[in-house]
Short mmCIF file of N, CA, C and O in Angstrom, two decimals:
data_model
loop_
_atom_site.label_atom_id
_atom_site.label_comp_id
_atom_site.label_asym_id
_atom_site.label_seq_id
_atom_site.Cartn_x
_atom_site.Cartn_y
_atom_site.Cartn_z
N UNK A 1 -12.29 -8.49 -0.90
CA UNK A 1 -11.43 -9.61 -0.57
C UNK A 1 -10.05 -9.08 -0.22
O UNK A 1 -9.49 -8.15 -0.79
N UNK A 2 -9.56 -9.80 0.79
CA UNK A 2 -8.26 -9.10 1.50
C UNK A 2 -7.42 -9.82 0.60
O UNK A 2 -7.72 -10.90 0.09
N UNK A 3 -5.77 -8.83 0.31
CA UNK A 3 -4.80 -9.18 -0.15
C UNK A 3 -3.67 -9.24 0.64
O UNK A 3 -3.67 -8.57 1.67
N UNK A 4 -2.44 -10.07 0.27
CA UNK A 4 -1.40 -9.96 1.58
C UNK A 4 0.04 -10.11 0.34
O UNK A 4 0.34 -10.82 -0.62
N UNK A 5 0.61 -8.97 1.08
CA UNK A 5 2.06 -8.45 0.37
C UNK A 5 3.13 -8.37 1.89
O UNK A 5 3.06 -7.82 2.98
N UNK A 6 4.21 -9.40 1.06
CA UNK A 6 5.22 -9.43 1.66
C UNK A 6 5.83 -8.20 2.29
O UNK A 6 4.94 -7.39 2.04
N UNK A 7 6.62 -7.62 2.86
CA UNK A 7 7.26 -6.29 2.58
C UNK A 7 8.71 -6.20 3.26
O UNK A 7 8.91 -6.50 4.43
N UNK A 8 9.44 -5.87 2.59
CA UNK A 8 10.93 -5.94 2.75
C UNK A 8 11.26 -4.54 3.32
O UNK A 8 11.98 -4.51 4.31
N UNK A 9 10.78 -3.34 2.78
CA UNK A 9 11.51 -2.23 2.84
C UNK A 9 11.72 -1.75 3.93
O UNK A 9 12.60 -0.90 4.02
N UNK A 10 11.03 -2.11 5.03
CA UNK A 10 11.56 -1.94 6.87
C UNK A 10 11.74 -3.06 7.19
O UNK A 10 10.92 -3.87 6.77
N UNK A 11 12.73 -3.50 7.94
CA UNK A 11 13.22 -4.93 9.19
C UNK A 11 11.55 -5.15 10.02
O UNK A 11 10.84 -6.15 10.17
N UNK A 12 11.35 -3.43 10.51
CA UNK A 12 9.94 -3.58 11.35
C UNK A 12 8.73 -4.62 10.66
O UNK A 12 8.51 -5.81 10.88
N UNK A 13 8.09 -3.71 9.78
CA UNK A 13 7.20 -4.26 8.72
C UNK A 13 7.00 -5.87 8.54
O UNK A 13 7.55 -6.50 7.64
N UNK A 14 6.30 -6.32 9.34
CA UNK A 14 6.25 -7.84 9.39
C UNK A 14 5.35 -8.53 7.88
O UNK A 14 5.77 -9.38 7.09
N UNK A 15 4.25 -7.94 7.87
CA UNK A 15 3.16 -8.31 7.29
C UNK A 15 2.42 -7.20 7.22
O UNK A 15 2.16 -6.48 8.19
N UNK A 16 1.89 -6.94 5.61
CA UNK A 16 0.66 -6.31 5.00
C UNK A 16 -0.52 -6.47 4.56
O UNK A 16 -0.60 -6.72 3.36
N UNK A 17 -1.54 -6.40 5.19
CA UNK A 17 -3.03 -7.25 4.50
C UNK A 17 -3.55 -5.55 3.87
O UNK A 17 -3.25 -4.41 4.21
N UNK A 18 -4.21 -5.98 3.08
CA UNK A 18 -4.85 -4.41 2.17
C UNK A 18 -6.13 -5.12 2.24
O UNK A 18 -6.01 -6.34 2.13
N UNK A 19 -7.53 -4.59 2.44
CA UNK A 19 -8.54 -5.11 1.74
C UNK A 19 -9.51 -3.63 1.58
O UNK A 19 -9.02 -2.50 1.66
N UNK A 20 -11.09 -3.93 1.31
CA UNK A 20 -11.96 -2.68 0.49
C UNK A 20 -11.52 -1.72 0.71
O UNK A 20 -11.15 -0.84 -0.07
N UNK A 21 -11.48 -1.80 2.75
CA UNK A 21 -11.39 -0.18 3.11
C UNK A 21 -10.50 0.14 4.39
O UNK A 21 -10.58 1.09 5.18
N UNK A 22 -9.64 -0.94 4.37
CA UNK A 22 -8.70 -1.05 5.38
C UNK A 22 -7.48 -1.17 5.13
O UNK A 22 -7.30 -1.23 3.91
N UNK A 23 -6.08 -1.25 6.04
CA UNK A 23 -4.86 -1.71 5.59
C UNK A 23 -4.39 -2.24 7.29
O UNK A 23 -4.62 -1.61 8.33
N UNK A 24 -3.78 -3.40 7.19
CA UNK A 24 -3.40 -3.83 8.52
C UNK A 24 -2.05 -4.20 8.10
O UNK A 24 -1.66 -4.93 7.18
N UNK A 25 -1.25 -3.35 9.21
CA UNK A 25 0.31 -3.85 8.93
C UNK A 25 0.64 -4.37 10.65
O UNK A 25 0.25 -3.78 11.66
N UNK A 26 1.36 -5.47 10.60
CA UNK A 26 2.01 -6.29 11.56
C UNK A 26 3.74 -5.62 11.92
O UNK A 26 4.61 -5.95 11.11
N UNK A 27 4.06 -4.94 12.85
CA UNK A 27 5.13 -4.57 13.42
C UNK A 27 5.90 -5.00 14.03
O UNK A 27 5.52 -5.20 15.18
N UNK A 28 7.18 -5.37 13.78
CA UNK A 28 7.87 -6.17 15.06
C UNK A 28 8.83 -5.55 15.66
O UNK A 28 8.97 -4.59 14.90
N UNK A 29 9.61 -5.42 16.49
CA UNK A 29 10.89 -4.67 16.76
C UNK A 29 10.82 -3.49 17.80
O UNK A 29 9.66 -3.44 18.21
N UNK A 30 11.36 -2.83 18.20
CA UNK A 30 12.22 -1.74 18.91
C UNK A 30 11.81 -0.58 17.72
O UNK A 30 12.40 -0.74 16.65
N UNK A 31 10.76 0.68 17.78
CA UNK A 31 10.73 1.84 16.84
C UNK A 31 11.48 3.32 17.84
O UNK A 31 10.97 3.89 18.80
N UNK A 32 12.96 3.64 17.09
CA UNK A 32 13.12 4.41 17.44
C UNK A 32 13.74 5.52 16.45
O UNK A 32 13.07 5.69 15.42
N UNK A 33 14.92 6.32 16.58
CA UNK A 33 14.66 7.30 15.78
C UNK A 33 15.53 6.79 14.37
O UNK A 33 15.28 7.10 13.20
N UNK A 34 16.65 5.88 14.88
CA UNK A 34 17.00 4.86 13.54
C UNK A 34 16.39 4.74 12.55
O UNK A 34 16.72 5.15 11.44
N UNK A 35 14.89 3.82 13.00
CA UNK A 35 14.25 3.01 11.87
C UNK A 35 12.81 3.57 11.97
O UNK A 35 11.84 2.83 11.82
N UNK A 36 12.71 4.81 12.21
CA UNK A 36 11.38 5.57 12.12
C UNK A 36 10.83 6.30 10.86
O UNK A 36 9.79 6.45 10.23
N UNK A 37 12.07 6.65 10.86
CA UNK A 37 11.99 7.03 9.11
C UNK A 37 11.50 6.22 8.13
O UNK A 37 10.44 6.60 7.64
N UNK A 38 11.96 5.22 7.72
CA UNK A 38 11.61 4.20 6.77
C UNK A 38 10.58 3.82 7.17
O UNK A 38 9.73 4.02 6.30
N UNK A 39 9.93 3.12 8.51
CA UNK A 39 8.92 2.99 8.74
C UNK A 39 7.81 4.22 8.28
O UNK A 39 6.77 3.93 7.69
N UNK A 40 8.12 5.43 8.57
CA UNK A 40 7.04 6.23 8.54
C UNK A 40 6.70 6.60 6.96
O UNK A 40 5.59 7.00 6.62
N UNK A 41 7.72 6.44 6.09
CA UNK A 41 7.69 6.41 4.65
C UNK A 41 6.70 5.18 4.03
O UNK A 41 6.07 5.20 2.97
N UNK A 42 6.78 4.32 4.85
CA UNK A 42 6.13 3.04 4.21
C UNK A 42 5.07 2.91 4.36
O UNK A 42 4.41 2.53 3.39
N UNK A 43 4.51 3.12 5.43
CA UNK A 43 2.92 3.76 5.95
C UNK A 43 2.46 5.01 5.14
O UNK A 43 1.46 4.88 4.44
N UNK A 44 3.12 6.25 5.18
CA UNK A 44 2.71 7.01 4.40
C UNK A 44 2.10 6.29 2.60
O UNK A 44 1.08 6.51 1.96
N UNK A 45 3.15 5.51 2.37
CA UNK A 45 2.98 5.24 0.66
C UNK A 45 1.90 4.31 1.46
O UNK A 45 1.16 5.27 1.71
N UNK A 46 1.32 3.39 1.96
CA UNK A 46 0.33 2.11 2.00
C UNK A 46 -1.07 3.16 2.19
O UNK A 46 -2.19 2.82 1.82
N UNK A 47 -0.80 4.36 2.77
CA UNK A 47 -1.76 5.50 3.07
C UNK A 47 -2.48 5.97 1.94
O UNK A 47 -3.70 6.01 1.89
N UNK A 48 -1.43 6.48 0.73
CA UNK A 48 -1.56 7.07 -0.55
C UNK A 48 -1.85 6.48 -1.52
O UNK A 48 -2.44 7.04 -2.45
N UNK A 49 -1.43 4.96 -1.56
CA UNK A 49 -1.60 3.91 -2.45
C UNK A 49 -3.27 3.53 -2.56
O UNK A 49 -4.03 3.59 -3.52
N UNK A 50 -3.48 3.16 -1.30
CA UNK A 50 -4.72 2.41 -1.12
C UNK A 50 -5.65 3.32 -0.47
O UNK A 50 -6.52 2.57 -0.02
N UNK A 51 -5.98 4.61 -0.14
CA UNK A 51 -6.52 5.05 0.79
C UNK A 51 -7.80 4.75 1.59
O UNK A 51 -8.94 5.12 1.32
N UNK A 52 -7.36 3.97 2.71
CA UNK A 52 -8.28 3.45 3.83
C UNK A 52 -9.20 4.05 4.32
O UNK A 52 -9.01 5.26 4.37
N UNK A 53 -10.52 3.56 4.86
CA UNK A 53 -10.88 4.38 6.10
C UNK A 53 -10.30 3.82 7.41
O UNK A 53 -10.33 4.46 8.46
N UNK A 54 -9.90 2.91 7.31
CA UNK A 54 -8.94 2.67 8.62
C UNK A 54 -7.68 1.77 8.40
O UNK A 54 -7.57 0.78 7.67
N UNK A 55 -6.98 2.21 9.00
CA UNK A 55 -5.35 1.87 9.29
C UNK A 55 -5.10 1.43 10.42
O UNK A 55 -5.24 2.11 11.43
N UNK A 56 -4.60 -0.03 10.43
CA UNK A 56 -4.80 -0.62 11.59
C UNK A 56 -3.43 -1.37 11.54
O UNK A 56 -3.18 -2.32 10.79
N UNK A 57 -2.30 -0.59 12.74
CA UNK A 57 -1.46 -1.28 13.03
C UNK A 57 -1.24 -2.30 14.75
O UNK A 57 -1.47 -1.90 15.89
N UNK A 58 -0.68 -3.81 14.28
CA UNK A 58 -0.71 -4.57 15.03
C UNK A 58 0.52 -4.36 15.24
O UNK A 58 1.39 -4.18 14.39
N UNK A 59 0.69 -4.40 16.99
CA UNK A 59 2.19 -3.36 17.71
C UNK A 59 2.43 -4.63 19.10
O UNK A 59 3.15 -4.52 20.10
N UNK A 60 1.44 -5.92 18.65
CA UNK A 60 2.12 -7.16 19.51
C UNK A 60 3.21 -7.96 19.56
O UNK A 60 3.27 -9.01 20.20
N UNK A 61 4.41 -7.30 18.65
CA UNK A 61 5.69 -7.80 18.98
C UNK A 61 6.68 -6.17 18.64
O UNK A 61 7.80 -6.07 18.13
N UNK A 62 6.02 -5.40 19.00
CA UNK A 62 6.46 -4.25 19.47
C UNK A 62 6.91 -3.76 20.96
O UNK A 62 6.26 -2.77 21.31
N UNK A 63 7.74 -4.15 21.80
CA UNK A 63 8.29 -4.04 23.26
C UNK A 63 8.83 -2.47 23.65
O UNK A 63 9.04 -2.20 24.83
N UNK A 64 9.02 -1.50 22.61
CA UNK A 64 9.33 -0.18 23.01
C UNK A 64 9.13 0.94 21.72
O UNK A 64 9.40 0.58 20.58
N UNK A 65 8.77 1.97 21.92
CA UNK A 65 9.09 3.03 20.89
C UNK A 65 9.50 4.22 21.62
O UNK A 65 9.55 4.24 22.85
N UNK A 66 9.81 5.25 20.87
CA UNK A 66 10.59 6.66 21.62
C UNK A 66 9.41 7.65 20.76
O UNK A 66 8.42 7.32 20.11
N UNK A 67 9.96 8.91 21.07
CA UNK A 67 9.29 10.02 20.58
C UNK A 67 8.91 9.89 19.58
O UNK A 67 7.70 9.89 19.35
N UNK A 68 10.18 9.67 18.31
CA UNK A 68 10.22 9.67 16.64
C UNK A 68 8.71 8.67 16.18
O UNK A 68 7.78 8.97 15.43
N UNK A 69 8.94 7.46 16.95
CA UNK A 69 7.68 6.40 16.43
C UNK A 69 6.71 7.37 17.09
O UNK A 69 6.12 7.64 16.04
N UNK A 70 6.09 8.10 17.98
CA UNK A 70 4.79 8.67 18.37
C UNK A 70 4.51 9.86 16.99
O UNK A 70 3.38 10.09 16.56
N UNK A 71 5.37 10.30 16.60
CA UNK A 71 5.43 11.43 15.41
C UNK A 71 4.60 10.70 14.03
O UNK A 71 3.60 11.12 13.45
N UNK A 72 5.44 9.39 13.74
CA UNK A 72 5.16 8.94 13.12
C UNK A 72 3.66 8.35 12.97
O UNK A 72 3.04 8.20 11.91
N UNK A 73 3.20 8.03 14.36
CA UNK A 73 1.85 7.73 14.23
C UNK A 73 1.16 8.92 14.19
O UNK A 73 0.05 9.06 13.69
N UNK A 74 1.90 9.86 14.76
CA UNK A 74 0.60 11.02 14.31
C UNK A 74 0.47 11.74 12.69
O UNK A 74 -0.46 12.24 12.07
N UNK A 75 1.23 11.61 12.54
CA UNK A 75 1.54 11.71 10.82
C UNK A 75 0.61 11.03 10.50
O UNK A 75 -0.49 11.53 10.28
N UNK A 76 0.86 9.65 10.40
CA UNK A 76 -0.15 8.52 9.97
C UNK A 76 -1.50 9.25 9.96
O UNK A 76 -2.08 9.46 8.90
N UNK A 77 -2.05 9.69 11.25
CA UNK A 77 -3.31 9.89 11.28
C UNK A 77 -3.52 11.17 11.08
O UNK A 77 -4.75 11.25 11.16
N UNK A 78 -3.17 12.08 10.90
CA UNK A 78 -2.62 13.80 9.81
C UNK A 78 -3.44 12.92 8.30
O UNK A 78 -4.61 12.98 7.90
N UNK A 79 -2.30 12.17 7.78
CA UNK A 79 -2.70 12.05 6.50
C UNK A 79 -3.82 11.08 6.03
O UNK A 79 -3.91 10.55 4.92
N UNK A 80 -4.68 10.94 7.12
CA UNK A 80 -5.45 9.69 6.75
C UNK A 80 -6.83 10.76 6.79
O UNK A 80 -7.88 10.50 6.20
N UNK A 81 -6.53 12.27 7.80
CA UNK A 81 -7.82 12.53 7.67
C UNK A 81 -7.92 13.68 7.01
O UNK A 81 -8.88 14.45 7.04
N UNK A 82 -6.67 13.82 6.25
CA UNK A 82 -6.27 15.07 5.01
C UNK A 82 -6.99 14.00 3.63
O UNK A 82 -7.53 14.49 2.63
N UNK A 83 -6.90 13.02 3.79
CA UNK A 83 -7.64 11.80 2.80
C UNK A 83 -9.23 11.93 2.73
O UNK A 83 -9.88 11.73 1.70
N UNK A 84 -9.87 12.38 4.22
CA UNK A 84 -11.10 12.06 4.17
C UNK A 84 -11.81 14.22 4.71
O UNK A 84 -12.62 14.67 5.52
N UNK A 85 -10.91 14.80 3.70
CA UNK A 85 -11.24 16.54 4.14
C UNK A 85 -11.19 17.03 5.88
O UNK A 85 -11.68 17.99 6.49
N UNK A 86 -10.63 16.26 6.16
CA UNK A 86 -10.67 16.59 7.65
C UNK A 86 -11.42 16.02 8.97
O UNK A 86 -11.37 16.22 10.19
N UNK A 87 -12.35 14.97 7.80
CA UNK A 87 -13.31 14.38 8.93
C UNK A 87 -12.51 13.27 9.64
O UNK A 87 -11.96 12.26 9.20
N UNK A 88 -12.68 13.98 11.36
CA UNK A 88 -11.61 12.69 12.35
C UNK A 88 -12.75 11.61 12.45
O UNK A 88 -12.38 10.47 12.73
N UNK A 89 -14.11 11.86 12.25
CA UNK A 89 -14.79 10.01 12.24
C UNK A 89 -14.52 9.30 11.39
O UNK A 89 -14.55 8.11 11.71
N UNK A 90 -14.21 9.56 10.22
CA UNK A 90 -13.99 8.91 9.01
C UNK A 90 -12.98 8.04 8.70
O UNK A 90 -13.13 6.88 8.32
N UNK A 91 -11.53 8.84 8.95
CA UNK A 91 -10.76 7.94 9.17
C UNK A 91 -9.92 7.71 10.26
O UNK A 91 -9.44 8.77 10.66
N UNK A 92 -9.52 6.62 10.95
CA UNK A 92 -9.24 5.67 11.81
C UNK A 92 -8.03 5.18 11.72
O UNK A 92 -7.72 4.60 10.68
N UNK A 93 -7.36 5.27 12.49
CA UNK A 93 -5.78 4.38 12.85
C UNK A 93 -6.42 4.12 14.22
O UNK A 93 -7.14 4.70 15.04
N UNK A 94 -5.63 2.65 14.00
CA UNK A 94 -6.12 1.75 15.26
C UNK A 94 -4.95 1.28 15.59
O UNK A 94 -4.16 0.94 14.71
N UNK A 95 -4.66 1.20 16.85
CA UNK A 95 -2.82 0.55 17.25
C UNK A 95 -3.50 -1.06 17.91
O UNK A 95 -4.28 -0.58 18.73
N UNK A 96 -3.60 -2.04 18.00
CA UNK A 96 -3.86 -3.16 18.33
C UNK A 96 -2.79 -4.07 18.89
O UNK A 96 -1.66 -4.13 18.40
N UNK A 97 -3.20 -4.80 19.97
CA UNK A 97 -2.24 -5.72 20.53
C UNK A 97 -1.04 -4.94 20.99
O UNK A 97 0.09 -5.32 20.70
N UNK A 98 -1.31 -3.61 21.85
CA UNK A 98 -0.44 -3.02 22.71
C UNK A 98 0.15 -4.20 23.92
O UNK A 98 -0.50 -5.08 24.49
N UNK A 99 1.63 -3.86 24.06
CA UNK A 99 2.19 -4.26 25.03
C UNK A 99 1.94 -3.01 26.02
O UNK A 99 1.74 -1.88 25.56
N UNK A 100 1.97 -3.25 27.41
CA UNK A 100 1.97 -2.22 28.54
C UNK A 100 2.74 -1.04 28.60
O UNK A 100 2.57 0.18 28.57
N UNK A 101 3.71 -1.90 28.71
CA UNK A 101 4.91 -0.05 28.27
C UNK A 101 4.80 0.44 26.80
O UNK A 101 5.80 0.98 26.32
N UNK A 102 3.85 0.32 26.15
CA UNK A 102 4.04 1.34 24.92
C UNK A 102 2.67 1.53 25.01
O UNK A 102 2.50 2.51 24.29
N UNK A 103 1.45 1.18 25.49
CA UNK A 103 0.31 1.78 26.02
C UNK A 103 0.63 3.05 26.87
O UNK A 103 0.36 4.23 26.63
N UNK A 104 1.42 2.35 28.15
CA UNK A 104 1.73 3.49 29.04
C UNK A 104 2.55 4.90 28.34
O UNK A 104 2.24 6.05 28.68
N UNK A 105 3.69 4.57 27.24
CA UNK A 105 3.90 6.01 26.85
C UNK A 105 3.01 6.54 25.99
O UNK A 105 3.48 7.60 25.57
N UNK A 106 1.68 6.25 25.41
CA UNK A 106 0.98 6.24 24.33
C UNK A 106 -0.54 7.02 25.35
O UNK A 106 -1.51 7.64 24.91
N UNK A 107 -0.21 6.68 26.70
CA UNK A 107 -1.14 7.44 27.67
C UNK A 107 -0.56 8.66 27.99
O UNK A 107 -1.29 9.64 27.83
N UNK A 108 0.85 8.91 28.50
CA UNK A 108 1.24 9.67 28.96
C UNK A 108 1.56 11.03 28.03
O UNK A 108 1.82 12.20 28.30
N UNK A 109 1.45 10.42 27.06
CA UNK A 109 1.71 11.46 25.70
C UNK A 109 0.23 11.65 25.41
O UNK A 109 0.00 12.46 24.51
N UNK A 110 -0.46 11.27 25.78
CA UNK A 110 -2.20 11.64 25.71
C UNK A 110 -2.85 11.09 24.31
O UNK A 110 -3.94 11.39 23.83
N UNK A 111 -2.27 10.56 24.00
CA UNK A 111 -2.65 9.73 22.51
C UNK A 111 -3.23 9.08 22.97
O UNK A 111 -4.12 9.03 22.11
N UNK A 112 -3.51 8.52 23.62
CA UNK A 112 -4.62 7.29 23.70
C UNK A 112 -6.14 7.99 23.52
O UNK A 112 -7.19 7.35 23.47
N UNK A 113 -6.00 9.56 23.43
CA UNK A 113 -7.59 9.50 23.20
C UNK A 113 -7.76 9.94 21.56
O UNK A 113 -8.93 9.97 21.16
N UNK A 114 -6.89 10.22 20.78
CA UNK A 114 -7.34 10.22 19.42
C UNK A 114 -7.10 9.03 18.19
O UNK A 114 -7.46 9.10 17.02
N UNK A 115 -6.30 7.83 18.94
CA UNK A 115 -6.19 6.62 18.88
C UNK A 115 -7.02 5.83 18.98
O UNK A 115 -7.66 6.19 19.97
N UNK A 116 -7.76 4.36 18.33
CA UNK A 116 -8.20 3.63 18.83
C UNK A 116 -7.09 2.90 19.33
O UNK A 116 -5.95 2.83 18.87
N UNK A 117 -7.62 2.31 20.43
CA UNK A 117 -6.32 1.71 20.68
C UNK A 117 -6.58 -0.18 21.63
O UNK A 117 -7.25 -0.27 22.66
N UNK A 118 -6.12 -1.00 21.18
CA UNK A 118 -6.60 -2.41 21.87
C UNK A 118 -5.63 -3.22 22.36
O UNK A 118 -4.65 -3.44 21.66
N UNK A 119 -5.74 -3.79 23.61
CA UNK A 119 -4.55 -4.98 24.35
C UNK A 119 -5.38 -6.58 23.55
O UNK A 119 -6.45 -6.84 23.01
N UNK A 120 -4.35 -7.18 23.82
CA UNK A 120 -4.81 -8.46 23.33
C UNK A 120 -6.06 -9.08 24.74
O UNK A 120 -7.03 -9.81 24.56
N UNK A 121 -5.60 -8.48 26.08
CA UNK A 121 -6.59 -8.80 26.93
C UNK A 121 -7.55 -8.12 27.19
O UNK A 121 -8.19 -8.71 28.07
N UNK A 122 -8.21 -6.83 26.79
CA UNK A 122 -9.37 -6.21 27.35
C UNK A 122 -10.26 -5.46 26.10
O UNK A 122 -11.26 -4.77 26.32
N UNK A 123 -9.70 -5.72 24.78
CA UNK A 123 -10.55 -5.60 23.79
C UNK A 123 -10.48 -4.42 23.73
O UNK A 123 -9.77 -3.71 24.44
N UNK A 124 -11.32 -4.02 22.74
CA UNK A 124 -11.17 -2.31 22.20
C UNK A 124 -11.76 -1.40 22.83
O UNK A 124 -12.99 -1.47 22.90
N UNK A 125 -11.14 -0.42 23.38
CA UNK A 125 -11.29 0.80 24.00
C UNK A 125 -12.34 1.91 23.90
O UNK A 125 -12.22 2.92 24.59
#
């Protein structure tokens, strides 16, 4: 049964659902090298706390990120499959409800292939 925790400690950080074997956090805002930090701290602890087989962030009121947020997602997915001995099937970060320009830098940086990754219009990849 899914649980849902408020979360204050990033502006970003909209919403947290935790359930068996997942964690879905809701993002809102501009991720750049400002507020990447705290963001990437807070994911890390929701990582360590609960450990998922998939991590699934929703990035549909997300309009831009820079380098620092791409770090941060790869971190994310560093420690999710240091969680599961190394196996990359096992565990999963999923970016969902991409806007275009952060797909497009999320292609061009070649992440889109160790990413799952989904638009709100063409479903999962």
């Amino acid at each position: 049964m899914a649980q849902s925790e408020e979360t204050s400690n990033a502006d970003l950080i909209q919403s947290v659902e935790v359930g068996d074997d997942h964690v879905r956090v809701a993002i809102a805002g501009e991720i750049d090298l400002r507020n990447s930090p705290l963001l990437r701290n807070k994911l890390l602890e929701l990582t360590r706390q609960h450990h998922p087989a998939r991590f699934e962030l929703d990035l549909h009121d997300v309009p831009y990120m820079d380098s620092s947020a791409l770090a941060v997602l790869v971190e994310l997915l560093k420690e999710m499959r240091q969680k599961v001995n190394g196996d990359k099937q096992a565990a999963r970060v999923a970016l969902v409800e991409l806007q275009p320009r952060v797909r497009g830098l999320l292609h061009i940086a070649r992440l889109d292939a160790i990413f799952d990754m989904e638009t709100a219009d063409d479903g999962a990849d």
